[in-house]
mmCIF file of C-alpha atoms and ligand atoms in Angstrom:
data_model
loop_
_atom_site.group_PDB
_atom_site.id
_atom_site.type_symbol
_atom_site.label_atom_id
_atom_site.label_comp_id
_atom_site.label_asym_id
_atom_site.label_seq_id
_atom_site.Cartn_x
_atom_site.Cartn_y
_atom_site.Cartn_z
ATOM 1 C CA MET A 65 0.787 10.905 -9.902
ATOM 2 C CA ARG A 66 -2.247 12.226 -8.094
ATOM 3 C CA PHE A 67 -3.829 10.588 -5.028
ATOM 4 C CA ASP A 68 -7.181 11.650 -3.585
ATOM 5 C CA LEU A 69 -8.223 10.273 -0.196
ATOM 6 C CA LEU A 70 -11.906 10.553 0.648
ATOM 7 C CA THR A 71 -12.365 10.211 4.403
ATOM 8 C CA LEU A 72 -14.425 11.287 7.394
ATOM 9 C CA HIS A 73 -11.146 11.655 9.315
ATOM 10 C CA PRO A 74 -8.691 13.781 7.329
ATOM 11 C CA GLU A 75 -6.657 14.358 10.481
ATOM 12 C CA LEU A 76 -5.672 10.675 10.491
ATOM 13 C CA CYS A 77 -4.214 10.951 6.995
ATOM 14 C CA LEU A 78 -2.242 14.180 7.026
ATOM 15 C CA GLY A 79 0.781 13.134 9.125
ATOM 16 C CA PRO A 80 1.810 10.072 7.110
ATOM 17 C CA VAL A 81 1.691 11.951 3.793
ATOM 18 C CA SER A 82 3.648 14.943 5.104
ATOM 19 C CA GLY A 83 6.989 13.489 6.175
ATOM 20 C CA SER A 84 9.790 11.314 4.928
ATOM 21 C CA ILE A 85 9.832 10.032 1.347
ATOM 22 C CA ILE A 86 6.197 10.827 0.479
ATOM 23 C CA GLY A 87 6.477 14.340 1.924
ATOM 24 C CA ARG A 88 9.674 14.961 -0.032
ATOM 25 C CA ALA A 89 8.180 13.649 -3.272
ATOM 26 C CA ARG A 90 5.183 15.952 -2.796
ATOM 27 C CA ALA A 91 7.449 18.937 -2.255
ATOM 28 C CA ALA A 92 9.353 17.982 -5.427
ATOM 29 C CA GLY A 93 6.086 17.876 -7.397
ATOM 30 C CA LEU A 94 6.307 14.131 -8.122
ATOM 31 C CA LEU A 95 3.209 13.302 -6.090
ATOM 32 C CA ASP A 96 0.041 15.323 -5.678
ATOM 33 C CA VAL A 97 -1.727 14.047 -2.546
ATOM 34 C CA ARG A 98 -5.096 15.549 -1.640
ATOM 35 C CA VAL A 99 -7.005 14.608 1.491
ATOM 36 C CA HIS A 100 -10.744 15.426 1.400
ATOM 37 C CA ASP A 101 -13.286 15.468 4.205
ATOM 38 C CA LEU A 102 -16.312 13.540 2.935
ATOM 39 C CA ARG A 103 -18.560 15.810 5.006
ATOM 40 C CA THR A 104 -17.916 18.452 2.360
ATOM 41 C CA TRP A 105 -20.472 16.583 0.256
ATOM 42 C CA ALA A 106 -22.977 15.832 3.052
ATOM 43 C CA GLU A 107 -26.272 17.706 3.036
ATOM 44 C CA GLY A 108 -28.410 19.371 5.669
ATOM 45 C CA ARG A 109 -27.696 21.395 8.730
ATOM 46 C CA HIS A 110 -25.911 18.505 10.408
ATOM 47 C CA LYS A 111 -23.849 17.489 7.401
ATOM 48 C CA GLN A 112 -24.699 13.870 8.112
ATOM 49 C CA ALA A 113 -22.447 11.464 6.228
ATOM 50 C CA ASP A 114 -23.765 8.258 7.797
ATOM 51 C CA ASP A 115 -27.080 6.822 8.894
ATOM 52 C CA ALA A 116 -28.671 3.831 10.653
ATOM 53 C CA PRO A 117 -28.696 0.552 8.699
ATOM 54 C CA TYR A 118 -31.885 -0.615 6.975
ATOM 55 C CA GLY A 119 -33.134 -3.813 8.579
ATOM 56 C CA GLY A 120 -31.772 -2.741 11.962
ATOM 57 C CA GLY A 121 -28.491 -3.531 13.644
ATOM 58 C CA SER A 122 -25.821 -1.625 15.449
ATOM 59 C CA GLY A 123 -23.604 1.116 14.119
ATOM 60 C CA MET A 124 -23.888 3.625 11.348
ATOM 61 C CA VAL A 125 -23.463 3.140 7.625
ATOM 62 C CA MET A 126 -21.725 5.607 5.311
ATOM 63 C CA LYS A 127 -24.185 7.184 2.867
ATOM 64 C CA VAL A 128 -23.998 6.346 -0.834
ATOM 65 C CA ASP A 129 -24.992 9.838 -2.031
ATOM 66 C CA VAL A 130 -22.206 11.509 -0.036
ATOM 67 C CA VAL A 131 -19.571 9.141 -1.413
ATOM 68 C CA ASP A 132 -21.001 9.540 -4.936
ATOM 69 C CA ARG A 133 -20.672 13.332 -4.852
ATOM 70 C CA GLY A 134 -17.181 13.089 -3.346
ATOM 71 C CA ILE A 135 -15.945 10.742 -6.069
ATOM 72 C CA ALA A 136 -17.555 12.843 -8.812
ATOM 73 C CA ALA A 137 -15.868 15.985 -7.480
ATOM 74 C CA VAL A 138 -12.324 14.603 -7.485
ATOM 75 C CA ARG A 139 -12.250 11.998 -10.258
ATOM 76 C CA GLN A 140 -10.220 12.917 -13.362
ATOM 77 C CA GLU A 141 -9.920 11.143 -16.677
ATOM 78 C CA GLY A 142 -7.887 7.930 -16.338
ATOM 79 C CA ALA A 143 -8.467 7.597 -12.589
ATOM 80 C CA ARG A 144 -9.091 4.374 -10.726
ATOM 81 C CA VAL A 145 -11.368 4.475 -7.689
ATOM 82 C CA VAL A 146 -10.589 1.978 -4.919
ATOM 83 C CA LEU A 147 -12.626 1.265 -1.806
ATOM 84 C CA LEU A 148 -10.709 0.041 1.244
ATOM 85 C CA ASP A 149 -12.730 -2.799 2.674
ATOM 86 C CA PRO A 150 -11.784 -5.862 4.750
ATOM 87 C CA VAL A 151 -14.200 -7.893 2.577
ATOM 88 C CA ALA A 152 -12.037 -7.749 -0.547
ATOM 89 C CA PRO A 153 -9.004 -9.375 -2.169
ATOM 90 C CA THR A 154 -5.749 -8.744 -0.309
ATOM 91 C CA PHE A 155 -3.556 -5.925 -1.643
ATOM 92 C CA THR A 156 -0.173 -7.160 -2.901
ATOM 93 C CA GLN A 157 3.014 -5.745 -4.403
ATOM 94 C CA ARG A 158 1.615 -6.737 -7.773
ATOM 95 C CA ASP A 159 -1.338 -4.385 -7.177
ATOM 96 C CA ALA A 160 1.089 -1.655 -6.132
ATOM 97 C CA LEU A 161 2.983 -2.009 -9.432
ATOM 98 C CA ARG A 162 -0.270 -2.045 -11.425
ATOM 99 C CA LEU A 163 -1.771 1.001 -9.691
ATOM 100 C CA ALA A 164 1.474 3.001 -9.956
ATOM 101 C CA ARG A 165 0.955 3.208 -13.730
ATOM 102 C CA LEU A 166 -2.169 5.333 -13.285
ATOM 103 C CA SER A 167 -2.335 9.096 -13.438
ATOM 104 C CA GLN A 168 -4.753 9.242 -10.488
ATOM 105 C CA LEU A 169 -5.782 6.922 -7.665
ATOM 106 C CA VAL A 170 -8.892 7.773 -5.630
ATOM 107 C CA LEU A 171 -8.974 5.959 -2.268
ATOM 108 C CA VAL A 172 -12.324 5.787 -0.491
ATOM 109 C CA CYS A 173 -11.973 5.115 3.238
ATOM 110 C CA GLY A 174 -14.907 3.305 4.790
ATOM 111 C CA HIS A 175 -15.617 4.051 8.423
ATOM 112 C CA TYR A 176 -17.871 3.159 11.320
ATOM 113 C CA GLU A 177 -19.691 -0.123 10.874
ATOM 114 C CA GLY A 178 -19.635 -0.032 7.123
ATOM 115 C CA VAL A 179 -20.393 1.599 3.831
ATOM 116 C CA ASP A 180 -23.664 1.390 1.891
ATOM 117 C CA ALA A 181 -23.154 -1.641 -0.399
ATOM 118 C CA ARG A 182 -24.121 0.414 -3.464
ATOM 119 C CA VAL A 183 -20.766 2.203 -3.206
ATOM 120 C CA ARG A 184 -18.938 -1.063 -3.849
ATOM 121 C CA GLU A 185 -21.446 -2.214 -6.487
ATOM 122 C CA HIS A 186 -21.785 0.959 -8.534
ATOM 123 C CA LEU A 187 -19.300 3.674 -7.644
ATOM 124 C CA VAL A 188 -15.828 2.168 -7.341
ATOM 125 C CA ASP A 189 -13.641 0.260 -9.814
ATOM 126 C CA GLU A 190 -12.419 -2.219 -7.220
ATOM 127 C CA ALA A 191 -12.110 -2.900 -3.502
ATOM 128 C CA LEU A 192 -8.947 -3.914 -1.646
ATOM 129 C CA SER A 193 -8.212 -5.198 1.841
ATOM 130 C CA ILE A 194 -4.764 -4.864 3.405
ATOM 131 C CA GLY A 195 -5.035 -8.109 5.373
ATOM 132 C CA ASP A 196 -7.185 -10.483 7.346
ATOM 133 C CA TYR A 197 -8.053 -8.248 10.282
ATOM 134 C CA VAL A 198 -10.581 -5.484 10.821
ATOM 135 C CA LEU A 199 -9.418 -1.916 11.423
ATOM 136 C CA THR A 200 -11.571 0.867 12.849
ATOM 137 C CA GLY A 201 -11.667 2.467 9.426
ATOM 138 C CA GLY A 202 -10.150 2.466 5.966
ATOM 139 C CA GLU A 203 -7.727 5.345 6.594
ATOM 140 C CA LEU A 204 -4.729 3.287 7.686
ATOM 141 C CA ALA A 205 -5.424 0.842 4.856
ATOM 142 C CA ALA A 206 -5.580 3.694 2.309
ATOM 143 C CA LEU A 207 -2.274 5.042 3.608
ATOM 144 C CA VAL A 208 -0.669 1.617 3.258
ATOM 145 C CA VAL A 209 -1.839 1.401 -0.359
ATOM 146 C CA LEU A 210 -0.767 4.983 -1.064
ATOM 147 C CA ASP A 211 2.705 4.385 0.375
ATOM 148 C CA ALA A 212 3.295 1.123 -1.500
ATOM 149 C CA VAL A 213 2.065 2.621 -4.792
ATOM 150 C CA ALA A 214 3.792 6.001 -4.430
ATOM 151 C CA ARG A 215 7.255 4.479 -3.923
ATOM 152 C CA GLN A 216 6.902 2.801 -7.337
ATOM 153 C CA VAL A 217 6.348 6.146 -9.068
ATOM 154 C CA PRO A 218 9.521 7.048 -11.003
ATOM 155 C CA GLY A 219 11.707 9.482 -9.057
ATOM 156 C CA VAL A 220 10.014 9.039 -5.681
ATOM 157 C CA LEU A 221 12.810 6.840 -4.321
ATOM 158 C CA GLY A 222 16.022 8.796 -4.730
ATOM 159 C CA ASN A 223 17.880 5.648 -5.791
ATOM 160 C CA PRO A 224 15.856 3.603 -8.313
ATOM 161 C CA ASP A 225 18.136 0.598 -7.659
ATOM 162 C CA SER A 226 16.252 0.191 -4.371
ATOM 163 C CA LEU A 227 13.378 -1.169 -6.447
ATOM 164 C CA GLY A 228 15.608 -3.796 -8.102
ATOM 165 C CA VAL A 229 15.684 -6.911 -5.965
ATOM 166 C CA GLU A 230 12.977 -6.437 -3.414
ATOM 167 C CA SER A 231 10.783 -8.713 -1.337
ATOM 168 C CA PHE A 232 7.541 -9.507 -3.189
ATOM 169 C CA THR A 233 8.658 -8.100 -6.543
ATOM 170 C CA PRO A 234 9.063 -10.915 -9.096
ATOM 171 C CA ARG A 235 12.721 -11.535 -10.040
ATOM 172 C CA GLU A 236 13.897 -12.152 -13.603
ATOM 173 C CA ASP A 237 12.797 -15.779 -13.424
ATOM 174 C CA GLY A 238 9.338 -14.703 -12.199
ATOM 175 C CA ARG A 239 9.972 -16.064 -8.711
ATOM 176 C CA VAL A 240 9.051 -14.064 -5.649
ATOM 177 C CA LEU A 241 11.518 -14.281 -2.762
ATOM 178 C CA LEU A 242 12.021 -12.396 0.473
ATOM 179 C CA GLU A 243 15.015 -10.079 0.417
ATOM 180 C CA ALA A 244 18.397 -11.099 1.869
ATOM 181 C CA PRO A 245 19.506 -9.479 5.162
ATOM 182 C CA GLN A 246 21.617 -6.288 5.175
ATOM 183 C CA TYR A 247 24.380 -5.129 7.500
ATOM 184 C CA THR A 248 26.341 -1.945 8.085
ATOM 185 C CA ARG A 249 29.229 -0.818 10.314
ATOM 186 C CA PRO A 250 30.484 -1.808 12.835
ATOM 187 C CA ARG A 251 31.870 -5.068 11.540
ATOM 188 C CA GLU A 252 31.504 -6.615 14.973
ATOM 189 C CA TYR A 253 29.139 -5.538 17.756
ATOM 190 C CA ARG A 254 28.911 -7.363 21.107
ATOM 191 C CA GLY A 255 30.519 -10.327 19.390
ATOM 192 C CA TRP A 256 27.894 -10.388 16.608
ATOM 193 C CA GLU A 257 29.784 -10.450 13.340
ATOM 194 C CA VAL A 258 28.883 -9.406 9.834
ATOM 195 C CA PRO A 259 29.151 -12.430 7.466
ATOM 196 C CA ASP A 260 32.688 -12.534 5.977
ATOM 197 C CA VAL A 261 31.457 -12.852 2.406
ATOM 198 C CA LEU A 262 30.032 -9.307 2.519
ATOM 199 C CA LEU A 263 33.509 -7.978 3.240
ATOM 200 C CA SER A 264 35.174 -10.044 0.512
ATOM 201 C CA GLY A 265 34.716 -7.426 -2.215
ATOM 202 C CA HIS A 266 33.825 -10.318 -4.530
ATOM 203 C CA HIS A 267 30.627 -9.251 -6.285
ATOM 204 C CA GLY A 268 29.817 -12.721 -7.629
ATOM 205 C CA ARG A 269 30.180 -14.385 -4.235
ATOM 206 C CA VAL A 270 28.123 -11.655 -2.544
ATOM 207 C CA GLU A 271 25.304 -12.118 -5.081
ATOM 208 C CA ALA A 272 25.369 -15.906 -4.684
ATOM 209 C CA TRP A 273 25.226 -15.540 -0.891
ATOM 210 C CA ARG A 274 22.303 -13.105 -1.120
ATOM 211 C CA HIS A 275 20.397 -15.480 -3.353
ATOM 212 C CA GLU A 276 20.997 -18.392 -0.961
ATOM 213 C CA GLN A 277 19.866 -16.264 1.970
ATOM 214 C CA ALA A 278 16.777 -15.083 0.129
ATOM 215 C CA LEU A 279 15.830 -18.708 -0.582
ATOM 216 C CA ALA A 280 16.500 -19.802 3.002
ATOM 217 C CA LEU A 281 14.479 -16.921 4.492
ATOM 218 C CA THR A 282 11.594 -17.544 2.125
ATOM 219 C CA ARG A 283 11.613 -21.278 2.946
ATOM 220 C CA ARG A 284 11.580 -20.456 6.621
ATOM 221 C CA TRP A 285 9.075 -17.587 6.845
ATOM 222 C CA ARG A 286 6.984 -17.693 3.675
ATOM 223 C CA PRO A 287 7.074 -21.165 2.100
ATOM 224 C CA ASP A 288 3.750 -20.276 0.431
ATOM 225 C CA LEU A 289 5.672 -17.923 -1.907
ATOM 226 C CA LEU A 290 7.781 -20.826 -3.231
ATOM 227 C CA ALA A 291 4.705 -22.939 -3.913
ATOM 228 C CA ARG A 292 3.210 -20.286 -6.215
ATOM 229 C CA PRO A 293 3.601 -20.488 -9.989
ATOM 230 C CA PRO A 294 6.157 -17.919 -11.257
ATOM 231 C CA GLU A 295 4.695 -14.458 -11.799
ATOM 232 C CA ASP A 296 4.971 -12.472 -14.973
ATOM 233 C CA PRO A 297 7.544 -9.814 -14.097
ATOM 234 C CA ASP A 298 5.603 -7.289 -16.303
HETATM 235 N N1 ADE B 106 -11.183 -1.351 6.782
HETATM 236 C C1 ADE B 106 -11.231 -2.024 7.942
HETATM 237 N N2 ADE B 106 -10.377 -3.054 7.935
HETATM 238 C C2 ADE B 106 -9.751 -3.045 6.720
HETATM 239 C C3 ADE B 106 -8.769 -3.863 6.095
HETATM 240 N N3 ADE B 106 -8.229 -4.921 6.708
HETATM 241 N N4 ADE B 106 -8.387 -3.544 4.852
HETATM 242 C C4 ADE B 106 -8.931 -2.491 4.211
HETATM 243 N N5 ADE B 106 -9.862 -1.689 4.747
HETATM 244 C C5 ADE B 106 -10.275 -1.954 5.982
#
């Protein structure tokens, strides 16, 4: 799968896509991640990619023509173009699963005080926020989306079982639960013990315990997930 990030700050994006699982998947040819400096498509001696807002006000607004040329230069057939914007629906695991089916995802990072509204209206397929807070720019948001989508691409996670029972992914019954806690050696540390059932070797009992724990954690930390109608595990 190909990802194109359009940004005024490529330096912010390069580290997170170079190491760990994403870096390894790129080296293996499973992911093609390209980070583009939007100034490439700015005109004039000063390569200006933003300008003062019409109607007055503080801050600079990203120019529609620059973003238009950037998208046109990178977009391939079958791509989806997403603007990262705090004024948008919140990105969820469901979106990650949906976007991971694409051949190309183009992520447009807004910066400064905003982006000319015509970008959202005419140039992108959708806009996504990563949560109810305002970041200094869309770069970190784009990297969050990229990471969550990329790990759903077949082969990116060495062990595909890791995608099986996961927080926020609908289970067989369509319910979304938080994942049960995990433990590893040592069996006891400073008097803190690993639950006996995990050492029982009894697969059925372990699974039942995990399900109970998942329910209890969800009730405690995210009761809103239990109140939702079951999701289609498509
Ligand atoms: N840009 C600034 N804040 C953002 C957010 N919360 N989500 C997506 N893009 C953003």
